[in-house]
mmCIF file of C-alpha atoms in Angstrom:
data_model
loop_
_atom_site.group_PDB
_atom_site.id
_atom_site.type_symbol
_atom_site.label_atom_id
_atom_site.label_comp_id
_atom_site.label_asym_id
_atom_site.label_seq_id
_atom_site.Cartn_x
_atom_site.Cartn_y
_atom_site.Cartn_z
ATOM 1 C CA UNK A 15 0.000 0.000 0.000
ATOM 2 C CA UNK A 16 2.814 2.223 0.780
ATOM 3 C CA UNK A 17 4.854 0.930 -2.034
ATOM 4 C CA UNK A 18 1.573 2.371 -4.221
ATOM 5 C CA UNK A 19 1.272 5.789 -2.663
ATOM 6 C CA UNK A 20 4.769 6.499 -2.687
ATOM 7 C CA UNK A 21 4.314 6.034 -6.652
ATOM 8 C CA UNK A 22 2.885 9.450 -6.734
ATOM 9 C CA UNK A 23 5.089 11.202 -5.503
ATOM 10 C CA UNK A 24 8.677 12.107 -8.010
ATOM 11 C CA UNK A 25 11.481 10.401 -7.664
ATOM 12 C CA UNK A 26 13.729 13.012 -6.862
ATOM 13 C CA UNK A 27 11.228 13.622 -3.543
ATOM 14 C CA UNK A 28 12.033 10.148 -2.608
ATOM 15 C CA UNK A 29 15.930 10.435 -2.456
ATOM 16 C CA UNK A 30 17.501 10.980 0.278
ATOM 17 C CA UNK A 31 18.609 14.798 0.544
ATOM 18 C CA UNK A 32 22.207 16.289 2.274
ATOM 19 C CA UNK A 33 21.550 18.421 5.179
ATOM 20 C CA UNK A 34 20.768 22.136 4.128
ATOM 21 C CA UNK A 35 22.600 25.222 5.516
ATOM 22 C CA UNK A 36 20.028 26.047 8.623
ATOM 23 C CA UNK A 37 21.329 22.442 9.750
ATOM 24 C CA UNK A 38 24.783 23.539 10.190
ATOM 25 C CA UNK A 39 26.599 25.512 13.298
ATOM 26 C CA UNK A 40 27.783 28.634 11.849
ATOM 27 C CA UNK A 41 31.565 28.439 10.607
ATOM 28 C CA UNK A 42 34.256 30.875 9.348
ATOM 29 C CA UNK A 43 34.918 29.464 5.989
ATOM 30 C CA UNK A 44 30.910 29.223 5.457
ATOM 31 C CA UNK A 45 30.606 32.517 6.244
ATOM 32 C CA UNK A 46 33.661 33.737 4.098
ATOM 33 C CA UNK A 47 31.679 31.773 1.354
ATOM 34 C CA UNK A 48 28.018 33.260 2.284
ATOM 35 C CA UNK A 49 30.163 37.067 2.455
ATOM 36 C CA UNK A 50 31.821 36.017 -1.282
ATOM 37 C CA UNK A 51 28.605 35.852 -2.571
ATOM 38 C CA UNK A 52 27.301 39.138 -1.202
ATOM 39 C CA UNK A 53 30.502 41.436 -1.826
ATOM 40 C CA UNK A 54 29.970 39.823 -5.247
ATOM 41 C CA UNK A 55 26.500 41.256 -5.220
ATOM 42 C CA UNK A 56 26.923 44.445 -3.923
ATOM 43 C CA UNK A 57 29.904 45.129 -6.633
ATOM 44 C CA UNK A 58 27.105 44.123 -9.549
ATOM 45 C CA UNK A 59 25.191 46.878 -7.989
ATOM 46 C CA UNK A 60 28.158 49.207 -7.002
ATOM 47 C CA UNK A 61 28.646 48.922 -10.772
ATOM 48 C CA UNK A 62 25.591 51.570 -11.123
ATOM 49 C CA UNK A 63 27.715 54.279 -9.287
ATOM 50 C CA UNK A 64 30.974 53.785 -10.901
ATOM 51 C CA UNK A 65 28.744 53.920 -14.438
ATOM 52 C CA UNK A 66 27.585 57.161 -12.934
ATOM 53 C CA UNK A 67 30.591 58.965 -11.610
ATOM 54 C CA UNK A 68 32.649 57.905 -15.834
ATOM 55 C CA UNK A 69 29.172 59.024 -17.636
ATOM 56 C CA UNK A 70 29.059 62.383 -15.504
ATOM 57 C CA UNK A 71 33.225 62.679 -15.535
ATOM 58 C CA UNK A 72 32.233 62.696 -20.015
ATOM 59 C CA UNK A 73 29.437 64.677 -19.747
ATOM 60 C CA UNK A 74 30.319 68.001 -18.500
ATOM 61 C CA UNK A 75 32.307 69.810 -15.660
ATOM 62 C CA UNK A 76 28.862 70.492 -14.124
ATOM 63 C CA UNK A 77 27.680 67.359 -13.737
ATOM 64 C CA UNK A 78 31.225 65.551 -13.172
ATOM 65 C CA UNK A 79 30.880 68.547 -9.174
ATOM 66 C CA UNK A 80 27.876 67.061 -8.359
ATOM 67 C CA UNK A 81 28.645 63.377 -8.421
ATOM 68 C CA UNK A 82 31.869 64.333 -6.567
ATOM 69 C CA UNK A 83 29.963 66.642 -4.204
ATOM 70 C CA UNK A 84 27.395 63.362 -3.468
ATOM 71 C CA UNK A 85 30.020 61.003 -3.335
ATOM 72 C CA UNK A 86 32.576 62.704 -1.309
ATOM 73 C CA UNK A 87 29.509 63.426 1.401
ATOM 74 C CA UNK A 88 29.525 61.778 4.473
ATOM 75 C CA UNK A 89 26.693 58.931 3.073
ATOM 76 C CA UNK A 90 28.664 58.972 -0.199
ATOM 77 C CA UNK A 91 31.788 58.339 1.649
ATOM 78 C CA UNK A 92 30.433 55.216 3.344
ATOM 79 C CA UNK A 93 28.891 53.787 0.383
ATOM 80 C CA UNK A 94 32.772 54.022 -1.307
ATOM 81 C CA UNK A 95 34.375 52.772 2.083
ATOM 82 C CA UNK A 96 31.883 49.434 1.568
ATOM 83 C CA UNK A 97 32.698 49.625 -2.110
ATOM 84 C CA UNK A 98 36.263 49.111 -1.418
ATOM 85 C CA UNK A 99 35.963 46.468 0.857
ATOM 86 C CA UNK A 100 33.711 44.700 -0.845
ATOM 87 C CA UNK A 101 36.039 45.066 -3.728
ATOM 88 C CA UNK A 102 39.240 43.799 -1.674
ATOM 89 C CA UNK A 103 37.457 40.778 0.527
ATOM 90 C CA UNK A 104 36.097 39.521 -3.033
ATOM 91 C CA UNK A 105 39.344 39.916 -4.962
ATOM 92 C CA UNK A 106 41.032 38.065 -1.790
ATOM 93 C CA UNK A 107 38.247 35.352 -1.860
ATOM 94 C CA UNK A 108 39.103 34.704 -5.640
ATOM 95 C CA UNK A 109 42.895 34.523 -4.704
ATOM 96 C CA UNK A 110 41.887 31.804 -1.754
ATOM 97 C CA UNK A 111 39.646 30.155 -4.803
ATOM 98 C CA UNK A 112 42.972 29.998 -7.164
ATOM 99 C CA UNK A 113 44.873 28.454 -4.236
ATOM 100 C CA UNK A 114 42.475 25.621 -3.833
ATOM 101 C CA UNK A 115 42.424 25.344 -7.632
ATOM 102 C CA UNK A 116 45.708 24.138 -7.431
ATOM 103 C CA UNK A 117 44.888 21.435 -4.869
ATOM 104 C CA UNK A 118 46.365 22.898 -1.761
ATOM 105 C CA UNK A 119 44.890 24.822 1.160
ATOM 106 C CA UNK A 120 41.724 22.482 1.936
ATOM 107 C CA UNK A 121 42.960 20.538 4.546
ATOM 108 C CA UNK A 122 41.881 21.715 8.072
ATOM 109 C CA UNK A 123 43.935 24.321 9.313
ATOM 110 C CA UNK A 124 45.016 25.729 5.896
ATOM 111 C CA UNK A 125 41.823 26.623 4.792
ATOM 112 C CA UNK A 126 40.983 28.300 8.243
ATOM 113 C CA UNK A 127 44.313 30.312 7.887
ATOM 114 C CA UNK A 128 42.842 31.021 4.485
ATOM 115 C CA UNK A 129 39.585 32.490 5.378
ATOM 116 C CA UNK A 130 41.221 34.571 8.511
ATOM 117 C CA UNK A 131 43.824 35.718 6.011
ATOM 118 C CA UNK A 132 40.877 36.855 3.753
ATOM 119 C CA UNK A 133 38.893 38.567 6.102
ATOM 120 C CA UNK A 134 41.815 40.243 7.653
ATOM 121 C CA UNK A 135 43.499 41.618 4.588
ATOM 122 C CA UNK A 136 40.163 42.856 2.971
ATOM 123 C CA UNK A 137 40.398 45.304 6.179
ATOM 124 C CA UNK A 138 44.096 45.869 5.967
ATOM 125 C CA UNK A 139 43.780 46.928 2.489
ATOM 126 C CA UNK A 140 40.881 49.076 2.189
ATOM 127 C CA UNK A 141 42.194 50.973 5.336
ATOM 128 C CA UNK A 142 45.550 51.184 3.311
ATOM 129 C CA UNK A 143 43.436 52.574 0.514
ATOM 130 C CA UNK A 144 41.588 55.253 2.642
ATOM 131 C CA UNK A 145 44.504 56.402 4.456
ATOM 132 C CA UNK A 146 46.989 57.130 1.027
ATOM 133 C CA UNK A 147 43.608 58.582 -0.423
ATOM 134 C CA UNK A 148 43.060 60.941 2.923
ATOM 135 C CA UNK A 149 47.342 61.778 2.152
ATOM 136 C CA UNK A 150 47.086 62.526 -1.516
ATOM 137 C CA UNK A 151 44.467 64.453 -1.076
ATOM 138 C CA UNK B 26 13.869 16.882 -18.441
ATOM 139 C CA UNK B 27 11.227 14.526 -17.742
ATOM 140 C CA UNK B 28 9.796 15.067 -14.319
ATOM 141 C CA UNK B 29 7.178 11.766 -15.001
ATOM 142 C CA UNK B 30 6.396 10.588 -11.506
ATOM 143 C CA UNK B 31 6.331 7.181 -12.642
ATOM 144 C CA UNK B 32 9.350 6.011 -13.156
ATOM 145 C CA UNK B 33 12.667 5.597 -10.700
ATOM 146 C CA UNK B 34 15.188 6.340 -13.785
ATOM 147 C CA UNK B 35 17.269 8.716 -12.943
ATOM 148 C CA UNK B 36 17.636 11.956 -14.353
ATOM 149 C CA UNK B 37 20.884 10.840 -15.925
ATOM 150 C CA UNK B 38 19.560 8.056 -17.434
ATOM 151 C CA UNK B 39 17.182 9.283 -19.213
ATOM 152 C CA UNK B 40 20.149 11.782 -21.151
ATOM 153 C CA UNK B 41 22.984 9.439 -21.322
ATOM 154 C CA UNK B 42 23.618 8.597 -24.874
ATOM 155 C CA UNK B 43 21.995 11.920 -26.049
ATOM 156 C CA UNK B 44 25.147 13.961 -26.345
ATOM 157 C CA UNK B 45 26.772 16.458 -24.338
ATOM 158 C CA UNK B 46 26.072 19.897 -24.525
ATOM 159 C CA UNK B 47 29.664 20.469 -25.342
ATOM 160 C CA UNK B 48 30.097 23.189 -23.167
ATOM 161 C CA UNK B 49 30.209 22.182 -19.475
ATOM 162 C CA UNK B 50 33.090 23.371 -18.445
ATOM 163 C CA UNK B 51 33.297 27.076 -20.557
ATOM 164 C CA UNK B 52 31.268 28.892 -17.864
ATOM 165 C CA UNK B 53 34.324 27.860 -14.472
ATOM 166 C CA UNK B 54 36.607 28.429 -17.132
ATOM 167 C CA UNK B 55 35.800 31.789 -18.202
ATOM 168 C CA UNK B 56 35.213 33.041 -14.411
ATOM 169 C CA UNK B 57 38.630 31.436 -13.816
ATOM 170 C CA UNK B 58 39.636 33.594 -16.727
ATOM 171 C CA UNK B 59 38.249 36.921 -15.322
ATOM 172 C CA UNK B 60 39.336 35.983 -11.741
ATOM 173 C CA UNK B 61 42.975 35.597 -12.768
ATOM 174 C CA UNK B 62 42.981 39.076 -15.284
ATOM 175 C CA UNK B 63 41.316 40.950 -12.512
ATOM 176 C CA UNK B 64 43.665 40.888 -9.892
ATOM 177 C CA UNK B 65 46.084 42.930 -11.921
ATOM 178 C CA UNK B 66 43.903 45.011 -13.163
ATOM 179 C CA UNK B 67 41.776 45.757 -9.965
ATOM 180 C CA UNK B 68 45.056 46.613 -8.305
ATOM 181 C CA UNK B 69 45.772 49.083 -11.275
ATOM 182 C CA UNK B 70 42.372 50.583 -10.982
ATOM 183 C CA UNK B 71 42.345 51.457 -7.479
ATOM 184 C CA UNK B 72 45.578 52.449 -8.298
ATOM 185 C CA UNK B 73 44.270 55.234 -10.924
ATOM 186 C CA UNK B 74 41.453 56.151 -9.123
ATOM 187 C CA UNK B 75 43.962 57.158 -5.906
ATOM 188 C CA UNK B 76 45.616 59.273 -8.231
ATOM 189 C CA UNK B 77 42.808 61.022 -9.115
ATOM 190 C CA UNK B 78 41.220 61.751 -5.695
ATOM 191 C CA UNK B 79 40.882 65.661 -5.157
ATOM 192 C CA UNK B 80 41.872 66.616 -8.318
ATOM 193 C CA UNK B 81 39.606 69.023 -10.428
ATOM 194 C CA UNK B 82 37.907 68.353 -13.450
ATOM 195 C CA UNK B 83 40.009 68.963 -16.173
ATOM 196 C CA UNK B 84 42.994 67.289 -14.818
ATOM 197 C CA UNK B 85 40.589 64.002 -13.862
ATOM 198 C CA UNK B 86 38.912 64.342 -17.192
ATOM 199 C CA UNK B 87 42.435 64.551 -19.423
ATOM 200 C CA UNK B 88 43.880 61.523 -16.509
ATOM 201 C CA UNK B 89 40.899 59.041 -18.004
ATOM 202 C CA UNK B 90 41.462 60.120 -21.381
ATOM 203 C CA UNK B 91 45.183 59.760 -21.511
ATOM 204 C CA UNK B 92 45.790 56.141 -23.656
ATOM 205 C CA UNK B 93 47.920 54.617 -21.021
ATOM 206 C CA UNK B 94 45.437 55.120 -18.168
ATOM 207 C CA UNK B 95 42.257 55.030 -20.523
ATOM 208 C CA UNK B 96 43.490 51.010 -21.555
ATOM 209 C CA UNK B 97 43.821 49.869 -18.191
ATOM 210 C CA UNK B 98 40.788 51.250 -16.745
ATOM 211 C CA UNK B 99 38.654 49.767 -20.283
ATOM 212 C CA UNK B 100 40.032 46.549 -19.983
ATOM 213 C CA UNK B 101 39.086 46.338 -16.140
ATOM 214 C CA UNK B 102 35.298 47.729 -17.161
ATOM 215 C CA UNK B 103 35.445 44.806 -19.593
ATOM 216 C CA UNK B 104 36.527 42.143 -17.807
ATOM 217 C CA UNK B 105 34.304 43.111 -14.525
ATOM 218 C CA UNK B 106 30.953 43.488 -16.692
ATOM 219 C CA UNK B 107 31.792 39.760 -18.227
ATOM 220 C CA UNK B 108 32.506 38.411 -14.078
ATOM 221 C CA UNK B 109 30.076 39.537 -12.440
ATOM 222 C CA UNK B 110 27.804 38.721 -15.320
ATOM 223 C CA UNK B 111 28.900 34.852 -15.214
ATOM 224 C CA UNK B 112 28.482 34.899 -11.434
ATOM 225 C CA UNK B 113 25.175 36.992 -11.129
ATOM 226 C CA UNK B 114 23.934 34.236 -13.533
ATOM 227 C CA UNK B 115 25.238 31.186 -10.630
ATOM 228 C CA UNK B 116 23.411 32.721 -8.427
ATOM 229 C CA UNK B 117 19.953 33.172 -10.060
ATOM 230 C CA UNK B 118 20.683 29.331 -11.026
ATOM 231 C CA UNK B 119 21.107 28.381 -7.797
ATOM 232 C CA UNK B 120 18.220 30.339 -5.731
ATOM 233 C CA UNK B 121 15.596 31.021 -8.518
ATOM 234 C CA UNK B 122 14.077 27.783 -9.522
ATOM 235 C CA UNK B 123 10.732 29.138 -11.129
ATOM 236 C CA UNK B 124 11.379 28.939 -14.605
ATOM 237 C CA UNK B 125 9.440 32.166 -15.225
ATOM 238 C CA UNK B 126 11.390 33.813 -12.737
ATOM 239 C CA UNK B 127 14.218 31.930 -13.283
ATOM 240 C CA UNK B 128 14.456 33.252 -17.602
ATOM 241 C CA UNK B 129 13.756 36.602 -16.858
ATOM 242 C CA UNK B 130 16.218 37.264 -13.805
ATOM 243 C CA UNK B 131 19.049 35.646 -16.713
ATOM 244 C CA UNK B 132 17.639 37.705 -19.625
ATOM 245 C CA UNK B 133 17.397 40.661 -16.720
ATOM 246 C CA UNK B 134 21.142 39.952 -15.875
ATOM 247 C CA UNK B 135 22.124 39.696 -19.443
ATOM 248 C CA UNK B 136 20.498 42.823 -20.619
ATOM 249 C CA UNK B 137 21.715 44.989 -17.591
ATOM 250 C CA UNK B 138 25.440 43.400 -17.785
ATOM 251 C CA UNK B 139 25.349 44.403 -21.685
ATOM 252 C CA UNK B 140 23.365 48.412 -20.610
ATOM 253 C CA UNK B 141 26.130 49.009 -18.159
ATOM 254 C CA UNK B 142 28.971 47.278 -20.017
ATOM 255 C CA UNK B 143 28.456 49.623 -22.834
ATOM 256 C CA UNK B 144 27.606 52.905 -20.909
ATOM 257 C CA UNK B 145 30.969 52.823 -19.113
ATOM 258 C CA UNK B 146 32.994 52.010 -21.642
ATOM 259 C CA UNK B 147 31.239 54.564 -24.247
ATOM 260 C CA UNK B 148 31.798 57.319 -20.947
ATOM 261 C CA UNK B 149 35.604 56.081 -20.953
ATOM 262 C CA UNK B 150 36.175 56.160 -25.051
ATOM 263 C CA UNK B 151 34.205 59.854 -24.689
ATOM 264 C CA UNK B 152 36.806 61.255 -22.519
ATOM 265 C CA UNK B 153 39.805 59.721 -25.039
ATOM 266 C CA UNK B 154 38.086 61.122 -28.026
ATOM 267 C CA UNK B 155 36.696 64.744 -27.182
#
């Protein structure tokens, strides 16, 4: 009887399926994968303001002082401090992705050295950034 | 794909022996690609846009127009639009699995990776040319 109800039902809702994220206790290098996917996202969309800032920099001089007057206010500067981290901890994450391309960094510690290295150097280098951008300027 | 609730064959077996699509691995390999150019070219864009922090308009406007500089920042614009084009198109793969919803988020992605891919670089060939 079971056998014939179960019939019904596809057989891809029948196999057995892996354990989804909600099952798993939080970790560092699921996280650094969950961020890679959102600085990834927030760069497609950071694309609109870069698009902005090269159209109005070819339009006129007019136009080119008030996307610089926006984006050098206080709001404007925290949308390009995110930018450039974003930017960084993404480029870093594809660096840790070439790495395990080759073969190496997956065992346990490695890749844990990996994903602190990440995180920390996305912060090292946008501060970098910021302060030679606060000097030159 | 036949989703026919009436049979245990797998998914797979009901393809094998039809062919491959021939192009399985081009997507990884082209991210790969992108990845690997824009390192070097990320670095060298921050790198221009540092240089042009502060400065006023005519001296960021000739900057961007300059060959040299206008190259490197085109070639960074080209190779970002075709990225994050290949990997906003994983993700709607992976979480959109409406196929109404799931066609036009790709054709969305497509269409607004070509609009933007275009206006920057036609804002960056502006600058070189006027």
């Amino acid at each position: 009887m079971a056998e014939a109800k179960n019939r019904t039902v596809s057989p891809e809702a029948r196999r057995p399926l892996s354990p989804h994220l909600q099952i798993y206790r939080p970790m560092l290098t699921m996280m650094m994968s969950i961020m890679h996917r959102i600085t990834g996202i927030a760069l497609y969309a950071g694309t609109l303001l870069l698009a902005w800032w090269l159209i109005a920099a070819a339009t006129d001089a007019r136009a080119f002082d008030t996307a610089n007057s926006i984006l050098t206010s206080i709001i404007g500067k925290l949308v390009l401090l995110g930018f450039t981290w974003a930017l960084f901890h993404h480029m870093l994450g594809g660096i840790r992705h070439f790495i395990w391309d080759t073969g190496r960094g997956m065992d346990h510690p490695q890749r844990e050295y990996l994903a602190q290295a990440t995180l920390i150097g996305g912060f090292v280098l946008t501060a970098v950034v910021w302060v030679v951008a606060y000097m030159v300027r | 794909m036949s989703n026919d609730p009436n049979t245990m064959r797998t998914t797979v077996r009901q393809v094998r022996y039809l062919g491959s699509a021939k192009s399985g691995t081009h997507h990884v390999w082209h991210m790969r690609l992108t990845s690997f150019a824009l390192v070097p070219l990320t670095i060298a864009f921050v790198w221009v846009i540092l240089s042009l922090v502060g400065k006023d308009y005519n001296t960021v406007r000739s900057a961007l127009g300059s060959p040299g500089i206008a190259i490197i920042v085109l070639l960074f614009l080209l190779a970002s639009v075709y990225h994050m084009m290949l990997g906003m198109q994983t993700i709607i793969e992976d979480y959109l699995h409406t196929p109404v919803l799931k066609t036009w988020s790709l054709m969305g992605n497509t269409f607004f990776s070509i609009c933007i891919g275009l206006a920057r670089v036609y804002a960056v060939l502006r600058l070189s040319f006027t």
